[in-house]
XYZ file of C-alpha atoms in Angstrom:
588
model
C -15.083 5.122 59.530
C -14.434 3.612 56.107
C -17.835 1.889 56.106
C -19.496 5.221 56.959
C -17.715 6.913 54.028
C -18.683 4.094 51.671
C -22.341 4.373 52.745
C -22.205 8.138 52.251
C -20.728 7.734 48.752
C -23.412 5.192 47.827
C -26.119 7.594 49.122
C -24.679 10.520 47.121
C -24.447 8.334 44.019
C -28.080 7.231 44.436
C -29.172 10.863 45.016
C -27.425 12.020 41.832
C -29.027 9.165 39.928
C -32.468 10.212 41.294
C -31.865 13.837 40.189
C -31.119 12.604 36.657
C -34.578 11.035 36.326
C -37.196 12.907 34.286
C -40.169 14.495 36.096
C -42.579 11.946 34.666
C -40.273 9.129 35.705
C -40.021 10.537 39.253
C -43.829 10.666 39.620
C -44.130 7.191 38.093
C -41.441 5.933 40.514
C -43.340 7.416 43.499
C -46.575 5.860 42.197
C -45.015 2.437 41.752
C -43.311 2.644 45.177
C -46.717 3.345 46.751
C -48.241 0.451 44.802
C -45.297 -1.730 45.874
C -45.876 -0.910 49.555
C -49.595 -1.683 49.087
C -48.638 -5.025 47.518
C -46.189 -5.800 50.366
C -48.859 -5.003 52.957
C -51.378 -7.109 51.043
C -48.925 -10.004 50.828
C -48.255 -9.848 54.576
C -51.996 -9.823 55.364
C -52.586 -12.608 52.831
C -49.838 -14.747 54.379
C -51.290 -14.289 57.873
C -54.816 -15.073 56.657
C -53.515 -18.064 54.703
C -51.792 -19.390 57.807
C -54.992 -18.815 59.815
C -57.014 -20.643 57.184
C -54.489 -23.477 57.235
C -54.818 -23.674 61.021
C -58.606 -23.903 60.647
C -58.178 -26.668 58.092
C -55.899 -28.443 60.574
C -58.673 -28.103 63.187
C -61.157 -29.695 60.779
C -58.717 -32.518 60.050
C -58.025 -33.162 63.731
C -61.770 -33.099 64.496
C -62.357 -35.718 61.822
C -59.403 -37.677 63.191
C -60.858 -37.631 66.738
C -64.180 -38.841 65.343
C -62.462 -41.702 63.511
C -60.539 -42.656 66.661
C -63.784 -42.693 68.676
C -65.265 -44.975 66.050
C -62.147 -47.191 66.286
C -62.607 -47.466 70.063
C -66.264 -48.405 69.576
C -65.376 -51.074 66.974
C -62.679 -52.520 69.254
C -65.249 -52.684 72.072
C -67.811 -54.272 69.723
C -65.288 -56.889 68.556
C -64.674 -57.877 72.156
C -68.436 -58.168 72.692
C -68.670 -60.455 69.634
C -66.034 -62.747 71.191
C -68.005 -62.875 74.447
C -71.289 -63.601 72.654
C -69.631 -66.313 70.588
C -68.401 -68.045 73.770
C -71.890 -67.887 75.247
C -73.871 -69.020 72.191
C -71.280 -70.741 70.020
C -73.049 -69.196 67.005
C -71.226 -68.735 63.692
C -72.904 -65.397 63.005
C -70.752 -63.785 65.707
C -67.647 -64.906 63.843
C -69.008 -63.251 60.686
C -69.860 -60.107 62.682
C -66.317 -60.157 64.163
C -64.819 -60.323 60.677
C -67.117 -57.523 59.415
C -66.086 -55.233 62.270
C -62.440 -56.135 61.648
C -62.816 -55.038 57.992
C -64.297 -51.711 59.166
C -61.438 -51.322 61.641
C -58.864 -51.972 58.886
C -60.466 -49.233 56.751
C -60.249 -46.790 59.664
C -56.600 -47.758 60.297
C -55.713 -47.016 56.640
C -57.555 -43.685 56.886
C -56.093 -42.556 60.226
C -52.462 -43.641 59.908
C -51.358 -41.103 57.187
C -52.899 -38.224 59.215
C -50.712 -38.762 62.283
C -48.041 -36.037 62.597
C -45.746 -36.770 65.564
C -43.562 -39.763 66.219
C -45.283 -40.374 69.547
C -48.681 -40.542 67.835
C -47.390 -43.031 65.270
C -45.804 -45.190 68.032
C -49.048 -45.286 70.033
C -51.036 -46.080 66.895
C -48.648 -48.947 66.037
C -49.205 -50.382 69.535
C -52.973 -50.225 68.938
C -52.512 -52.151 65.668
C -50.314 -54.738 67.433
C -52.882 -55.266 70.200
C -55.650 -55.671 67.631
C -53.557 -58.178 65.703
C -52.887 -60.074 68.957
C -56.649 -60.179 69.712
C -57.302 -61.571 66.221
C -54.566 -64.139 66.680
C -55.989 -65.298 70.047
C -59.519 -65.461 68.651
C -58.697 -67.456 65.541
C -55.905 -69.655 66.912
C -57.012 -70.324 70.489
C -60.639 -69.405 71.174
C -62.047 -71.186 68.121
C -59.817 -74.197 68.789
C -60.880 -74.488 72.443
C -64.550 -74.070 71.538
C -64.253 -76.890 69.023
C -62.540 -78.992 71.708
C -65.380 -78.008 74.108
C -62.786 -76.840 76.614
C -64.744 -74.092 78.340
C -62.061 -73.400 80.934
C -59.353 -72.724 78.379
C -61.774 -70.708 76.245
C -62.636 -68.477 79.237
C -58.934 -68.144 80.047
C -58.184 -66.840 76.535
C -61.289 -64.625 76.813
C -59.659 -62.896 79.788
C -56.556 -62.191 77.641
C -58.655 -60.564 74.906
C -60.470 -58.482 77.543
C -57.166 -57.220 78.929
C -55.913 -56.430 75.421
C -59.210 -54.664 74.621
C -58.930 -52.519 77.780
C -55.289 -51.660 77.015
C -56.114 -50.906 73.385
C -58.986 -48.573 74.295
C -56.649 -46.876 76.781
C -54.104 -46.347 73.961
C -56.876 -44.987 71.709
C -57.873 -42.542 74.461
C -54.223 -41.422 74.833
C -53.950 -40.937 71.081
C -57.206 -38.953 71.083
C -55.808 -36.723 73.848
C -52.670 -36.084 71.745
C -54.746 -35.188 68.697
C -57.027 -32.947 70.765
C -53.962 -31.080 72.067
C -52.806 -30.543 68.456
C -56.336 -29.376 67.642
C -56.203 -26.857 70.495
C -52.831 -25.560 69.246
C -54.269 -25.156 65.731
C -57.221 -23.167 67.110
C -54.885 -20.883 69.071
C -52.646 -20.450 65.991
C -55.643 -19.620 63.772
C -56.869 -16.988 66.240
C -53.359 -15.522 66.510
C -52.906 -15.328 62.717
C -56.296 -13.681 62.229
C -55.463 -11.156 64.942
C -52.049 -10.387 63.397
C -53.538 -10.019 59.902
C -56.161 -7.590 61.239
C -53.505 -5.508 63.030
C -51.222 -5.564 59.958
C -54.095 -4.433 57.743
C -55.001 -1.596 60.125
C -51.363 -0.405 60.374
C -50.211 -1.021 56.783
C -52.898 0.913 54.885
C -52.431 4.294 56.661
C -48.640 3.828 56.641
C -48.526 3.151 52.907
C -50.829 6.097 52.173
C -48.666 8.362 54.362
C -45.440 7.233 52.640
C -46.971 7.823 49.189
C -48.160 11.330 50.154
C -44.755 12.214 51.689
C -42.901 11.030 48.583
C -45.252 13.017 46.336
C -44.779 16.174 48.483
C -40.976 15.701 48.445
C -40.846 15.369 44.657
C -43.197 18.332 44.135
C -41.162 20.581 46.467
C -37.922 19.688 44.701
C -39.431 20.454 41.291
C -40.990 23.717 42.592
C -37.694 24.958 44.128
C -35.782 24.269 40.904
C -38.459 26.063 38.842
C -38.236 29.122 41.143
C -34.452 29.244 40.591
C -34.925 29.059 36.818
C -37.511 31.897 36.880
C -35.238 34.074 39.077
C -32.187 33.665 36.826
C -34.300 34.242 33.694
C -35.607 37.522 35.165
C -32.062 38.721 35.939
C -30.894 37.883 32.410
C -33.904 39.761 30.983
C -32.790 42.833 33.000
C -29.326 42.604 31.398
C -27.554 41.133 34.450
C -25.389 38.371 32.987
C -23.176 38.223 36.113
C -25.783 36.142 37.979
C -24.448 32.760 39.215
C -25.112 29.508 37.308
C -27.591 26.840 38.420
C -25.717 23.713 39.530
C -26.687 20.401 41.141
C -30.192 20.397 39.676
C -29.987 16.941 38.104
C -30.689 15.883 34.554
C -34.504 15.975 34.450
C -36.507 18.417 32.303
C -35.882 21.292 34.751
C -32.204 20.323 34.998
C -31.918 20.306 31.207
C -33.675 23.717 31.120
C -31.212 25.040 33.736
C -28.240 23.679 31.782
C -29.572 25.275 28.584
C -30.057 28.570 30.496
C -26.476 28.353 31.820
C -25.172 27.725 28.307
C -27.260 30.601 26.903
C -25.978 32.974 29.616
C -22.412 31.838 29.019
C -22.752 32.199 25.253
C -24.303 35.673 25.612
C -21.528 36.682 28.009
C -18.865 35.433 25.617
C -20.526 37.040 22.586
C -21.042 40.429 24.273
C -17.554 40.306 25.760
C -16.088 39.564 22.344
C -18.231 42.291 20.748
C -17.059 44.828 23.351
C -13.432 43.911 22.859
C -13.927 43.787 19.104
C -15.381 47.320 19.149
C -12.301 48.559 20.995
C -10.017 46.759 18.589
C -12.112 48.041 15.675
C -11.668 51.643 16.822
C -7.909 51.252 17.083
C -7.606 49.358 13.818
C -9.787 51.870 11.958
C -7.285 54.562 12.779
C -4.448 52.255 11.759
C -6.322 51.403 8.552
C -6.649 55.072 7.712
C -2.902 55.532 8.054
C -2.203 52.286 6.137
C -4.447 53.412 3.277
C -2.367 56.541 2.819
C 0.820 54.457 2.865
C -0.645 51.981 0.349
C -1.551 54.811 -2.002
C 2.064 55.904 -2.125
C 3.211 52.282 -2.574
C 0.733 51.753 -5.424
C 2.339 54.538 -7.401
C 5.750 52.881 -6.977
C 4.261 49.478 -7.966
C 2.919 50.927 -11.208
C 6.412 52.095 -12.174
C 7.919 48.711 -11.279
C 5.267 46.863 -13.282
C 6.229 48.684 -16.460
C 9.827 47.484 -16.036
C 8.628 43.908 -15.324
C 6.528 43.965 -18.499
C 9.602 44.662 -20.616
C 11.617 41.861 -18.931
C 8.746 39.371 -19.256
C 8.550 39.877 -23.032
C 12.285 39.078 -23.333
C 11.805 35.936 -21.186
C 8.928 34.763 -23.406
C 11.068 35.054 -26.559
C 13.969 33.084 -24.991
C 11.590 30.392 -23.757
C 10.173 29.899 -27.278
C 13.701 29.280 -28.650
C 14.345 26.768 -25.850
C 11.099 24.937 -26.684
C 12.137 24.562 -30.345
C 15.570 23.117 -29.403
C 13.955 20.780 -26.896
C 11.692 19.423 -29.666
C 14.758 18.406 -31.746
C 16.301 16.780 -28.674
C 13.134 14.760 -28.035
C 13.165 13.479 -31.640
C 16.755 12.214 -31.231
C 15.934 10.537 -27.918
C 12.913 8.840 -29.531
C 15.137 7.505 -32.370
C 17.621 6.181 -29.763
C 14.745 4.468 -27.976
C 13.678 2.691 -31.219
C 17.272 1.516 -31.877
C 17.560 0.356 -28.264
C 14.381 -1.718 -28.641
C 15.792 -3.408 -31.809
C 19.108 -4.165 -30.036
C 17.151 -5.621 -27.125
C 15.182 -7.869 -29.528
C 18.378 -9.124 -31.299
C 20.163 -9.716 -27.998
C 17.203 -11.781 -26.756
C 17.424 -13.893 -29.954
C 21.201 -14.407 -29.451
C 20.536 -15.332 -25.814
C 17.958 -17.911 -26.946
C 20.419 -19.445 -29.479
C 23.146 -19.540 -26.818
C 20.816 -21.318 -24.406
C 19.949 -23.875 -27.123
C 23.706 -24.384 -27.899
C 24.427 -24.836 -24.212
C 21.654 -27.434 -23.973
C 22.986 -29.339 -27.039
C 26.571 -29.173 -25.692
C 25.424 -30.600 -22.351
C 23.700 -33.433 -24.237
C 26.935 -34.073 -26.253
C 28.951 -34.237 -23.035
C 26.481 -36.802 -21.653
C 26.701 -38.889 -24.885
C 30.550 -38.785 -24.891
C 30.517 -39.930 -21.287
C 28.230 -42.815 -22.291
C 30.563 -43.696 -25.257
C 33.542 -43.554 -22.908
C 31.789 -45.975 -20.559
C 30.819 -48.335 -23.429
C 34.386 -48.400 -24.876
C 35.826 -49.002 -21.442
C 33.469 -51.966 -20.952
C 34.365 -53.296 -24.448
C 38.096 -53.203 -23.626
C 37.435 -55.098 -20.418
C 35.306 -57.723 -22.231
C 37.957 -58.235 -24.988
C 40.644 -58.575 -22.334
C 38.511 -61.220 -20.613
C 38.102 -62.950 -24.035
C 41.895 -62.960 -24.490
C 42.299 -64.514 -21.053
C 39.726 -67.196 -21.885
C 41.569 -67.894 -25.218
C 44.742 -68.520 -23.232
C 42.820 -70.952 -21.030
C 41.525 -72.705 -24.176
C 45.156 -72.990 -25.435
C 46.106 -74.603 -22.166
C 43.214 -77.060 -22.449
C 44.222 -77.832 -26.056
C 47.787 -78.559 -24.897
C 46.442 -80.943 -22.283
C 44.199 -82.646 -24.877
C 47.207 -82.952 -27.240
C 49.280 -84.586 -24.499
C 46.415 -86.991 -23.796
C 46.179 -87.768 -27.545
C 49.910 -88.483 -27.744
C 49.696 -90.773 -24.723
C 46.667 -92.520 -26.240
C 48.530 -93.048 -29.517
C 51.505 -94.462 -27.625
C 49.223 -96.762 -25.647
C 47.561 -97.977 -28.849
C 50.986 -98.879 -30.299
C 51.854 -100.786 -27.171
C 48.496 -102.551 -27.316
C 49.077 -103.531 -30.957
C 52.485 -104.927 -30.088
C 51.027 -106.972 -27.252
C 48.202 -108.187 -29.484
C 50.720 -109.390 -32.082
C 52.555 -111.290 -29.424
C 49.348 -112.912 -28.260
C 48.687 -114.222 -31.748
C 45.250 -115.525 -32.485
C 43.966 -114.657 -29.023
C 44.952 -110.995 -29.245
C 43.334 -110.335 -32.648
C 40.271 -108.624 -31.183
C 42.367 -106.528 -28.943
C 44.501 -105.497 -31.932
C 41.358 -104.260 -33.735
C 40.465 -102.128 -30.720
C 43.998 -100.775 -30.483
C 43.824 -99.807 -34.189
C 40.548 -97.957 -33.656
C 41.999 -96.172 -30.640
C 45.037 -95.134 -32.690
C 42.794 -93.781 -35.458
C 40.751 -91.882 -32.916
C 43.948 -90.508 -31.403
C 45.114 -89.338 -34.837
C 41.774 -87.597 -35.423
C 42.006 -85.936 -32.007
C 45.543 -84.811 -32.815
C 44.334 -83.264 -36.083
C 41.402 -81.573 -34.315
C 43.687 -80.264 -31.598
C 45.985 -78.835 -34.238
C 43.036 -77.130 -35.966
C 41.750 -75.773 -32.608
C 45.233 -74.520 -31.784
C 45.392 -72.695 -35.103
C 41.928 -71.135 -34.565
C 42.756 -70.133 -30.980
C 46.007 -68.556 -32.130
C 44.114 -66.589 -34.782
C 41.556 -65.486 -32.149
C 44.342 -64.373 -29.833
C 45.988 -62.392 -32.617
C 42.645 -60.750 -33.551
C 41.907 -60.125 -29.872
C 45.258 -58.416 -29.376
C 44.590 -56.212 -32.376
C 41.037 -55.393 -31.098
C 42.418 -54.590 -27.622
C 45.034 -52.340 -29.196
C 42.399 -50.619 -31.383
C 39.975 -50.237 -28.465
C 42.710 -48.758 -26.307
C 43.515 -46.250 -29.023
C 39.765 -45.510 -29.476
C 39.317 -45.149 -25.707
C 42.193 -42.651 -25.606
C 40.616 -40.694 -28.475
C 37.173 -40.799 -26.798
C 38.680 -39.630 -23.524
C 40.451 -36.804 -25.319
C 37.202 -35.892 -27.159
C 35.269 -35.924 -23.887
C 37.747 -33.518 -22.321
C 37.514 -31.243 -25.365
C 33.688 -31.285 -25.291
C 33.674 -30.554 -21.535
C 35.984 -27.591 -22.139
C 33.702 -26.459 -24.972
C 30.667 -26.807 -22.642
C 32.367 -24.655 -19.998
C 33.198 -22.101 -22.686
C 29.524 -22.116 -23.761
C 28.502 -21.567 -20.121
C 30.809 -18.553 -19.866
C 29.455 -17.248 -23.208
C 25.857 -17.791 -21.982
C 26.584 -15.942 -18.717
C 28.195 -13.042 -20.582
C 25.350 -12.813 -23.109
C 22.764 -12.952 -20.267
C 24.563 -10.116 -18.506
C 24.745 -8.193 -21.795
C 20.999 -8.715 -22.431
C 20.190 -7.492 -18.892
C 22.258 -4.362 -19.415
C 20.703 -3.787 -22.861
C 17.235 -4.062 -21.245
C 18.300 -1.529 -18.613
C 19.593 0.812 -21.330
C 16.332 0.380 -23.270
C 14.338 1.127 -20.098
C 16.454 4.192 -19.392
C 15.919 5.384 -22.989
C 12.141 4.944 -22.609
C 12.180 6.856 -19.336
C 14.395 9.531 -20.923
C 11.953 9.778 -23.846
C 9.009 10.189 -21.470
C 10.945 12.727 -19.373
C 11.938 14.628 -22.511
C 8.294 14.759 -23.602
C 7.327 16.070 -20.178
C 10.141 18.635 -20.292
C 9.025 19.701 -23.758
C 5.461 20.181 -22.497
C 6.708 22.046 -19.429
C 8.876 24.366 -21.514
C 5.913 25.018 -23.807
C 3.808 25.754 -20.729
C 6.526 28.067 -19.398
C 6.583 29.916 -22.706
C 2.810 30.293 -22.608
C 2.921 31.371 -18.967
C 5.643 33.892 -19.737
C 3.463 35.417 -22.442
C 0.499 35.439 -20.073
C 2.710 36.957 -17.355
C 3.665 39.787 -19.661
C 0.005 40.509 -20.265
C -0.712 40.116 -16.540
C 2.010 42.565 -15.594
C 0.477 45.146 -17.889
C -2.911 44.538 -16.282
C -1.318 44.723 -12.821
C 0.110 48.125 -13.660
C -3.358 49.318 -14.594
C -4.784 47.723 -11.422
C -2.183 49.505 -9.280
C -3.471 52.839 -10.549
C -7.034 51.751 -9.746
C -5.903 50.631 -6.256
C -4.489 54.061 -5.599
C -7.871 55.588 -6.372
C -9.657 52.941 -4.224
C -7.427 53.696 -1.200
C -8.840 57.201 -1.003
C -12.356 55.702 -0.685
C -11.109 53.185 1.962
C -9.667 56.041 4.025
C -13.058 57.768 4.160
C -14.828 54.469 5.076
C -12.289 53.755 7.871
C -13.137 57.073 9.513
C -16.875 56.248 9.390
C -16.163 52.733 10.863
C -14.302 54.238 13.839
C -17.341 56.438 14.605
C -19.661 53.358 14.512
C -17.343 51.417 16.895
C -17.561 54.207 19.477
C -21.376 54.167 19.184
C -21.403 50.310 19.720
C -19.376 50.659 22.944
C -21.953 53.096 24.295
C -24.773 50.584 23.566
C -22.959 47.674 25.347
C -22.755 49.609 28.638
C -26.379 48.549 29.309
C -25.238 44.920 30.076
C -23.507 43.790 33.287
C -21.213 40.800 32.717
C -17.763 39.427 33.447
C -15.584 39.761 30.340
C -14.584 36.555 28.546
C -10.980 37.693 28.580
C -11.201 38.478 32.306
C -12.495 34.917 32.860
C -9.580 33.455 30.946
C -7.158 35.423 33.116
């Protein structure tokens, strides 16, 4: 069921698509369909004739193949005769003749082998080649050998083998020829069948194609004719004034369909226009009467408006005078605001300069804090180095004490040596000289040690004083660093406050500029209001005069409204000629 519906939908879709074609395209489509059917019929006939021709070519090939096979059988027979003659005469020319016939046989084998079609044919042909090769082998390897040996019995024995092979080979050739002849017969039958089919197809196809083309042409012409008759009928009804005739639908989108659609639109537009005109004439009649009454009411209102306009004229003059005073005061106010704007700009400029100086002072203060920190570090290192120098001076004092003790011991030893040398007499004289030199050296060392001790003591005293001074300087530097850091923080607070002040001054300056611009705009607006008030006063006076003229014009409008009502009634009488469904009735 679903498949049937789908097929029906596809058919309807194709039918609608066909209706949308233009008339020329429909006739061209029918023409090309007819040509297509002619081409299809021609192709079918051509294929059948081509197959018949191919079958005839196959017959020619098989005939040539049978002829070649007959020639092969004759050559095989002749080769066997050459063997027999050679055995009888023992002449070399029969060997040459055998080889010549073998060459001809090889040429035929090369020619025939590619033309074989079935596996059975190729198998039989291979057996023929094997038998021929066996005959050649017997002739060259056995017959010639036995003839040379003059062994007639063995030569005749091998001759019998070649005869049997020759008979079997010719039998195989005959079988192969029968196979090929059967294929030839099939090709002949196929050629006759194809020619018969092509003749029948040609006889049937041509009338069928002509009939289909004529039927398609008649179908298209009838469709076009029926649609044209509908268009003519509806056009005649519209010409008679009958706009209630039904629309033309389902006529496609060709030239006639487009004409029908245009006719439908024209009928619809005429119906709508006439319907609107009829309704408008009714409304016009009613509104003409209402207009007549309204004109009388407007005349009375115009008289009241004239009185009111005189009062408005007096009030407008007073408003214009007050507005002029306000404009003068606003001008003075704008001048003061402009002066405030100039002062604000100068304050903004000075505050920016102060902000710049504060930023420079902050930068210098930060640099001073960095330098004081560096001085603090240097003094601290100096104190440490002097303290290390004092410690090393103490070590030198200790070394000097040790050297002094050694000098005293040396001096004592030299005295003892001198005493011992004196006791030794003449033998200890040299030793006494050495002891004297050692004592002198000890005295010099003692003097040097005393001098070093004095210098070291002086260094220690100076070092203590330097350490004390550096400690005091370090305390002062530390105190100065703290003071500078506090000053830097104070500068930061001052910089932040001045930055905030500059921002606010800029805002005030901006507000003053905006106020100045707004004041200028207000001044212009007030001047415009004053001018408008003066113009309004003049306009009110003109309006009063116009109100009097309107009163006179209303009398003329009343007369014209009466004439318009009479024309609307006449239009309704004219529209009764047409028959149509009202546009408003359609909307209901």
